[in-house]
Amino acid sequence: NSNRLGALFCFMLVIVWEAVSGQTRYSIPEEMQKGSIVGNFAKDLGLDIKELSDRGVRIVSKGRTQYFALNVKSGHLITTERIDREQICGRMEKCLLTFEIIVEEKMKLYRVEVEITDINDNAPNFQAGESEVKISEITAPGSRYPLQEAQDPDLGINSLQSYHLSSNRHFSLVLQTGSDGVKYAELVLEKSLDREEQAVHNLILTATDGGNPVRSGTAQIHVIVLDANDNAPVFSQPIYKVNVLENMPAGSTMVTVTATDLDEGIHQEVKYSIRKIANKASQIFHLDSRTGELLVVGNVDFEEAALYEIEVQAHDGGGLLDRCKIVIVVSDVNDNAPELTITSLLNSIPEDSPPGTVIALLNVQDLDSGENGKVTCSVASNLPFQLRKSLDNYYSLVTDRALDREQVAAYNITVTATDNGTPPLSTATTIPLQILDTNDNGPLFDKTSYTAYVTENNPRGASVFSLKANDPDEGENARVTYSVTEDQIQEVPLSSSISINSETGALYALRSFDYEQFREIRFQVQAQDGGSPPLSSNVSVTLFLLDQNDNSPHILHPSFPTDGSTGVELAPRSSEPGYLVTKVVAVDADSGQNAWLSYQLLKATEPGLFSVGLHSGEIRTARYFLDKDALKQSLVVLVKDNGQPPLSSTATVTVVVADSIPEILSDLSSLSAPVDPQSSLTLYLVIAVASVSCLFFTFLIVLVALRLRRWRNSQLFDSSSVTFSGVPVSQFVGLDGVRAFLHSYSHEVSLTTDSRKSQFNFPKSNYANTLTSQHSCEIKDHILITEELDNNRDQKNDFTFLQSNVHVDGNILCSDSAGTLFMGNGTSSLRGGTETAGEVSFCFGASYAIFIDSTQSL
């Protein structure tokens, strides 16, 4: 036992060396226990043990059975199965198991060969435990009879070495060596046989090998003594050689052997049997004992065996026999398609991967031989990939140009392996590959600029426009957010007017726009993706505001009085039809047809007396004035725009018909400011007016008392009081004395319509014939009348200005030397021009000027 253990220990010693080709080879004995260490692959391949688990190191072998495994913790190559050399390699002198070790991280391959050395694990074995040898009794001594051979699958010294025969008187054993080096035994008749003395001789044949310890096998040989038969069967040829194609159908006849016997009767009948055949071949072939036909009963596969040798013997009824050999040469047929195996694979790569990036490692095998076993691999030429051959039957699938996920997001790469047989066989496998996105595309708008139209007076928060930018990337790289570039609209931040939904790109108005404030809004919108780093693009957006008819016409002239005065226009009684009295001027803040204005006479005191220009707004006389026509004409002019719906405003124009100042003054008390029909008094306004009225009446009582007191003290002036009630108007208008009197003094003349009193104030003068103190003269009539002052007739008649003017509703009432009245309104209707400064107004080129303030004071 100790010798056996020592020998086994020596066999288990591992021999490691580096071949010239870069292969690593180990040598181990067969029948090692599962888990036995073959070698330290990490050390032999120069790999760091700490990095083995992270690098994905694994074994790829050709066969179906995996005999070895890698221990990544220790770096050892260990066995995973019991290895039987005879089962794997048969009678081959060298038994090599080849496999590859792949380091996936580095994409490197290492070829490893493990030689399996033989141990004496098999004893010689006879196929038949018992056999019969028939020998005629007339057989001469020295005749030899071949015995069945023992089978020992071991090699070398461990194989069959010798035979031994049990001791007896008639037979001996002679060892022979065949041309193939196989030893076999022949039974030699040493002494003649006598059937009547002994009909059967039982012998034991022992076969031994040269192993340590020696193993042996036995078989019983029954020697049957026969009657005399002096002719043995003879085969037509000693060796039958036949060439066949693999995959022959079952039942086919491979070859027919023929043996003849010159004897007659029972000694002439020949039967055939297989003397020697391999185990695998016995399952494939069958010999017909009567006809000698060798039939196919199994699968003839070139890949399993290319050559079969079968020994056949023919024996007659007398026990004589002959033998021959059948040699079957199997020719290869292209019956095996290439086998394509993916040993390493990347399921996805970024689209910016450089050309030459390894995607997969492929191994291709073809069990056929010769041209039938030569394989070429290919991929479609229109794909951005190619195959590069690395080690023997290994290929690397790599990229050969830049990838673009936006054009092709995924590939199904079909790799085809085709052999050179006739017809060629091929195998295809599909490798799915996903292209991972990188942020190489920025958001893009459909247009370089956008134009939108928004109607003014839009509701707050209303969506006014929507933009869309497309990003061909995916995931976060394609998620687009929108923002408005900060700007200002009329010095107001844009963010207070416009906002954008960062996700959808919808623009919203944060306030109601007014077309009259601005006509358009220009700003930039930025679209930015969610990549790293983010990419963005800008687009110009212009929002044009559309006008709505939201503004009523605004009356510029006549302007509505703000001080309580009455707007008055003058028209001479002698005016002819078509005489331009005044012009209503209005503007509309809207634009387009919303600002087209039309004028029409809505209401008049005397219908038909005046007409209004439809588009000009000019108020002209439509006929001659009649005596029955009222002095004051009230006209209501409607100004309407062309919008939908139309908006309108009204202007009230008061026209006074008069040829001279006294006429207009006599009716001044009847002129009052127009009442706004739309105004309404509330309770608080009534209370306020009542309170003010009480205070006013109190003030009047005090004022009257003071006036009475002063009047008593100025009785000396009573004789100078003059009443103008009987004097014609013409005397007031054209007296030279009045002109001189007015030229010499600064007068303040006031008329009050409510108290029906008028007052003249005469300031102190340098003239001796004037009053030395200021006094008041009450006038009870509405029209002022003055007497002709004879002592002032010699004064100069013409004068250029007058400090007392008549202002009617902000206008200046003037009169020329002929007594004709005209109204100074701005500079459009003044003959000589008017300038107002404080309480002083000038009518250049006029004979008289009368000022009337908002209280109707003269």
Short mmCIF file of N, CA and C in Angstrom, two decimals, residues 683-774:
data_model
loop_
_atom_site.label_atom_id
_atom_site.label_comp_id
_atom_site.label_asym_id
_atom_site.label_seq_id
_atom_site.Cartn_x
_atom_site.Cartn_y
_atom_site.Cartn_z
N LEU A 683 -77.42 111.11 -1.39
CA LEU A 683 -77.88 111.76 -0.16
C LEU A 683 -76.79 112.64 0.43
N TYR A 684 -75.55 112.15 0.36
CA TYR A 684 -74.45 112.93 0.92
C TYR A 684 -74.24 114.22 0.15
N LEU A 685 -74.43 114.18 -1.18
CA LEU A 685 -74.27 115.39 -1.97
C LEU A 685 -75.34 116.41 -1.64
N VAL A 686 -76.56 115.95 -1.39
CA VAL A 686 -77.65 116.86 -1.02
C VAL A 686 -77.35 117.56 0.30
N ILE A 687 -76.85 116.77 1.25
CA ILE A 687 -76.51 117.33 2.56
C ILE A 687 -75.39 118.35 2.42
N ALA A 688 -74.38 118.02 1.57
CA ALA A 688 -73.25 118.94 1.39
C ALA A 688 -73.71 120.23 0.75
N VAL A 689 -74.58 120.13 -0.28
CA VAL A 689 -75.07 121.34 -0.95
C VAL A 689 -75.89 122.21 -0.01
N ALA A 690 -76.72 121.55 0.82
CA ALA A 690 -77.52 122.32 1.79
C ALA A 690 -76.64 123.05 2.78
N SER A 691 -75.59 122.40 3.24
CA SER A 691 -74.68 123.04 4.19
C SER A 691 -73.99 124.23 3.57
N VAL A 692 -73.51 124.03 2.33
CA VAL A 692 -72.83 125.15 1.66
C VAL A 692 -73.79 126.30 1.41
N SER A 693 -75.06 125.99 1.07
CA SER A 693 -76.05 127.05 0.82
C SER A 693 -76.31 127.87 2.09
N CYS A 694 -76.39 127.20 3.20
CA CYS A 694 -76.60 127.93 4.47
C CYS A 694 -75.46 128.88 4.76
N LEU A 695 -74.24 128.36 4.56
CA LEU A 695 -73.08 129.23 4.77
C LEU A 695 -73.09 130.38 3.79
N PHE A 696 -73.52 130.12 2.56
CA PHE A 696 -73.54 131.18 1.55
C PHE A 696 -74.54 132.27 1.89
N PHE A 697 -75.74 131.86 2.30
CA PHE A 697 -76.74 132.87 2.68
C PHE A 697 -76.29 133.68 3.89
N THR A 698 -75.65 133.07 4.83
CA THR A 698 -75.11 133.80 5.98
C THR A 698 -74.10 134.83 5.52
N PHE A 699 -73.23 134.39 4.58
CA PHE A 699 -72.24 135.33 4.06
C PHE A 699 -72.91 136.49 3.34
N LEU A 700 -73.98 136.25 2.60
CA LEU A 700 -74.68 137.32 1.88
C LEU A 700 -75.29 138.34 2.84
N ILE A 701 -75.88 137.81 3.92
CA ILE A 701 -76.49 138.74 4.90
C ILE A 701 -75.44 139.67 5.48
N VAL A 702 -74.30 139.10 5.84
CA VAL A 702 -73.21 139.94 6.39
C VAL A 702 -72.73 140.92 5.35
N LEU A 703 -72.59 140.43 4.12
CA LEU A 703 -72.10 141.31 3.06
C LEU A 703 -73.07 142.44 2.78
N VAL A 704 -74.40 142.17 2.77
CA VAL A 704 -75.40 143.22 2.53
C VAL A 704 -75.35 144.27 3.64
N ALA A 705 -75.16 143.76 4.85
CA ALA A 705 -75.09 144.71 5.98
C ALA A 705 -73.91 145.65 5.82
N LEU A 706 -72.79 145.10 5.46
CA LEU A 706 -71.61 145.94 5.27
C LEU A 706 -71.81 146.90 4.12
N ARG A 707 -72.46 146.45 3.06
CA ARG A 707 -72.71 147.33 1.92
C ARG A 707 -73.65 148.50 2.29
N LEU A 708 -74.66 148.20 3.06
CA LEU A 708 -75.59 149.26 3.47
C LEU A 708 -74.89 150.32 4.31
N ARG A 709 -74.03 149.84 5.14
CA ARG A 709 -73.29 150.79 6.00
C ARG A 709 -72.41 151.68 5.15
N ARG A 710 -71.73 151.12 4.20
CA ARG A 710 -70.86 151.93 3.34
C ARG A 710 -71.69 152.85 2.45
N TRP A 711 -72.87 152.37 2.09
CA TRP A 711 -73.72 153.20 1.22
C TRP A 711 -74.19 154.46 1.94
N ARG A 712 -74.48 154.35 3.25
CA ARG A 712 -74.88 155.53 4.02
C ARG A 712 -73.76 156.55 4.05
N ASN A 713 -72.55 156.08 4.09
CA ASN A 713 -71.41 157.01 4.19
C ASN A 713 -71.06 157.62 2.84
N SER A 714 -71.63 157.13 1.78
CA SER A 714 -71.28 157.67 0.45
C SER A 714 -72.47 158.30 -0.24
N GLN A 715 -73.32 159.07 0.57
CA GLN A 715 -74.48 159.73 -0.01
C GLN A 715 -74.08 160.83 -0.98
N LEU A 716 -72.90 161.39 -0.78
CA LEU A 716 -72.49 162.48 -1.64
C LEU A 716 -72.32 162.01 -3.08
N PHE A 717 -72.22 160.69 -3.25
CA PHE A 717 -72.06 160.21 -4.63
C PHE A 717 -73.36 159.83 -5.27
N ASP A 718 -74.48 160.05 -4.56
CA ASP A 718 -75.76 159.61 -5.12
C ASP A 718 -76.09 160.35 -6.39
N SER A 719 -75.72 161.65 -6.45
CA SER A 719 -76.07 162.45 -7.63
C SER A 719 -75.31 161.97 -8.86
N SER A 720 -74.21 161.29 -8.61
CA SER A 720 -73.41 160.79 -9.74
C SER A 720 -73.87 159.46 -10.27
N SER A 721 -74.84 158.81 -9.58
CA SER A 721 -75.32 157.50 -10.02
C SER A 721 -76.09 157.64 -11.30
N VAL A 722 -75.85 156.83 -12.22
CA VAL A 722 -76.46 156.88 -13.54
C VAL A 722 -77.12 155.55 -13.81
N THR A 723 -78.31 155.62 -14.33
CA THR A 723 -79.03 154.40 -14.72
C THR A 723 -79.00 154.28 -16.22
N PHE A 724 -78.61 153.10 -16.73
CA PHE A 724 -78.41 152.88 -18.18
C PHE A 724 -79.56 152.18 -18.83
N SER A 725 -80.66 152.11 -18.14
CA SER A 725 -81.71 151.25 -18.67
C SER A 725 -82.37 151.80 -19.89
N GLY A 726 -82.34 153.08 -20.17
CA GLY A 726 -83.02 153.62 -21.35
C GLY A 726 -82.14 153.90 -22.51
N VAL A 727 -80.90 153.58 -22.45
CA VAL A 727 -79.97 153.94 -23.52
C VAL A 727 -79.90 152.81 -24.54
N PRO A 728 -79.92 153.14 -25.82
CA PRO A 728 -79.81 152.10 -26.85
C PRO A 728 -78.44 151.42 -26.79
N VAL A 729 -78.46 150.21 -27.35
CA VAL A 729 -77.22 149.41 -27.34
C VAL A 729 -76.14 150.07 -28.15
N SER A 730 -76.47 150.68 -29.22
CA SER A 730 -75.47 151.28 -30.10
C SER A 730 -74.70 152.38 -29.42
N GLN A 731 -75.36 153.11 -28.49
CA GLN A 731 -74.65 154.17 -27.79
C GLN A 731 -73.55 153.59 -26.90
N PHE A 732 -73.80 152.42 -26.36
CA PHE A 732 -72.77 151.80 -25.51
C PHE A 732 -71.62 151.25 -26.32
N VAL A 733 -71.98 150.81 -27.47
CA VAL A 733 -70.96 150.13 -28.25
C VAL A 733 -70.01 151.09 -28.90
N GLY A 734 -70.40 152.19 -29.43
CA GLY A 734 -69.54 152.99 -30.28
C GLY A 734 -69.22 154.37 -29.80
N LEU A 735 -69.37 154.80 -28.56
CA LEU A 735 -69.11 156.15 -28.08
C LEU A 735 -67.63 156.37 -27.89
N ASP A 736 -67.18 157.53 -28.47
CA ASP A 736 -65.76 157.85 -28.31
C ASP A 736 -65.42 158.21 -26.89
N GLY A 737 -66.39 158.77 -26.21
CA GLY A 737 -66.13 159.14 -24.82
C GLY A 737 -65.89 157.93 -23.95
N VAL A 738 -66.70 156.92 -24.21
CA VAL A 738 -66.49 155.68 -23.43
C VAL A 738 -65.10 155.12 -23.72
N ARG A 739 -64.69 155.20 -25.01
CA ARG A 739 -63.36 154.70 -25.34
C ARG A 739 -62.28 155.43 -24.56
N ALA A 740 -62.42 156.78 -24.53
CA ALA A 740 -61.41 157.55 -23.79
C ALA A 740 -61.48 157.25 -22.31
N PHE A 741 -62.74 157.10 -21.81
CA PHE A 741 -62.91 156.81 -20.39
C PHE A 741 -62.29 155.45 -20.04
N LEU A 742 -62.54 154.46 -20.90
CA LEU A 742 -61.96 153.14 -20.66
C LEU A 742 -60.46 153.16 -20.84
N HIS A 743 -59.99 154.00 -21.75
CA HIS A 743 -58.54 154.08 -21.96
C HIS A 743 -57.84 154.71 -20.78
N SER A 744 -58.51 155.63 -20.10
CA SER A 744 -57.88 156.35 -19.01
C SER A 744 -57.94 155.59 -17.71
N TYR A 745 -58.91 154.71 -17.57
CA TYR A 745 -59.07 154.00 -16.31
C TYR A 745 -58.99 152.50 -16.52
N SER A 746 -58.64 151.89 -15.47
CA SER A 746 -58.68 150.42 -15.45
C SER A 746 -59.95 150.04 -14.76
N HIS A 747 -60.88 149.41 -15.54
CA HIS A 747 -62.19 149.08 -15.02
C HIS A 747 -62.26 147.62 -14.65
N GLU A 748 -63.07 147.36 -13.70
CA GLU A 748 -63.44 145.99 -13.35
C GLU A 748 -64.93 145.93 -13.38
N VAL A 749 -65.47 145.26 -14.32
CA VAL A 749 -66.91 145.17 -14.52
C VAL A 749 -67.31 143.72 -14.28
N SER A 750 -68.33 143.54 -13.48
CA SER A 750 -68.79 142.17 -13.19
C SER A 750 -70.27 142.12 -13.26
N LEU A 751 -70.77 141.02 -13.81
CA LEU A 751 -72.20 140.74 -13.87
C LEU A 751 -72.43 139.43 -13.16
N THR A 752 -73.38 139.44 -12.31
CA THR A 752 -73.75 138.22 -11.61
C THR A 752 -75.16 137.87 -11.99
N THR A 753 -75.33 136.66 -12.48
CA THR A 753 -76.64 136.23 -12.94
C THR A 753 -77.53 135.81 -11.80
N ASP A 754 -76.93 135.39 -10.69
CA ASP A 754 -77.78 134.89 -9.60
C ASP A 754 -78.35 136.03 -8.77
N SER A 755 -77.55 137.08 -8.45
CA SER A 755 -78.04 138.20 -7.63
C SER A 755 -78.70 139.28 -8.44
N ARG A 756 -78.58 139.16 -9.79
CA ARG A 756 -79.13 140.14 -10.71
C ARG A 756 -78.60 141.55 -10.41
N LYS A 757 -77.40 141.63 -9.93
CA LYS A 757 -76.75 142.92 -9.66
C LYS A 757 -75.45 142.97 -10.42
N SER A 758 -75.09 144.14 -10.87
CA SER A 758 -73.81 144.38 -11.54
C SER A 758 -73.11 145.50 -10.82
N GLN A 759 -71.82 145.55 -10.94
CA GLN A 759 -71.06 146.52 -10.17
C GLN A 759 -69.92 147.04 -11.00
N PHE A 760 -69.70 148.32 -10.98
CA PHE A 760 -68.54 148.97 -11.58
C PHE A 760 -67.63 149.43 -10.47
N ASN A 761 -66.38 149.13 -10.57
CA ASN A 761 -65.37 149.62 -9.62
C ASN A 761 -64.47 150.59 -10.37
N PHE A 762 -64.38 151.78 -9.87
CA PHE A 762 -63.55 152.81 -10.49
C PHE A 762 -62.36 153.07 -9.59
N PRO A 763 -61.23 152.64 -9.92
CA PRO A 763 -60.05 152.90 -9.10
C PRO A 763 -59.63 154.36 -9.20
N LYS A 764 -58.78 154.69 -8.34
CA LYS A 764 -58.30 156.08 -8.28
C LYS A 764 -57.57 156.44 -9.53
N SER A 765 -57.80 157.71 -10.04
CA SER A 765 -57.21 158.14 -11.31
C SER A 765 -56.52 159.48 -11.12
N ASN A 766 -55.65 159.80 -12.11
CA ASN A 766 -54.94 161.08 -12.07
C ASN A 766 -55.75 162.23 -12.66
N TYR A 767 -56.89 161.91 -13.29
CA TYR A 767 -57.70 162.99 -13.89
C TYR A 767 -58.49 163.71 -12.84
N ALA A 768 -58.65 164.98 -13.06
CA ALA A 768 -59.34 165.82 -12.05
C ALA A 768 -60.83 165.67 -12.12
N ASN A 769 -61.37 165.33 -13.32
CA ASN A 769 -62.82 165.24 -13.45
C ASN A 769 -63.36 163.88 -13.11
N THR A 770 -62.51 162.95 -12.56
CA THR A 770 -62.97 161.61 -12.15
C THR A 770 -63.20 161.58 -10.68
N LEU A 771 -63.85 160.53 -10.19
CA LEU A 771 -64.15 160.38 -8.78
C LEU A 771 -62.88 160.13 -8.02
N THR A 772 -62.80 160.69 -6.85
CA THR A 772 -61.58 160.59 -6.04
C THR A 772 -61.56 159.35 -5.20
N SER A 773 -62.65 158.72 -5.06
CA SER A 773 -62.67 157.47 -4.27
C SER A 773 -63.46 156.43 -5.02
N GLN A 774 -63.08 155.25 -4.75
CA GLN A 774 -63.76 154.13 -5.43
C GLN A 774 -65.14 153.98 -4.86
#
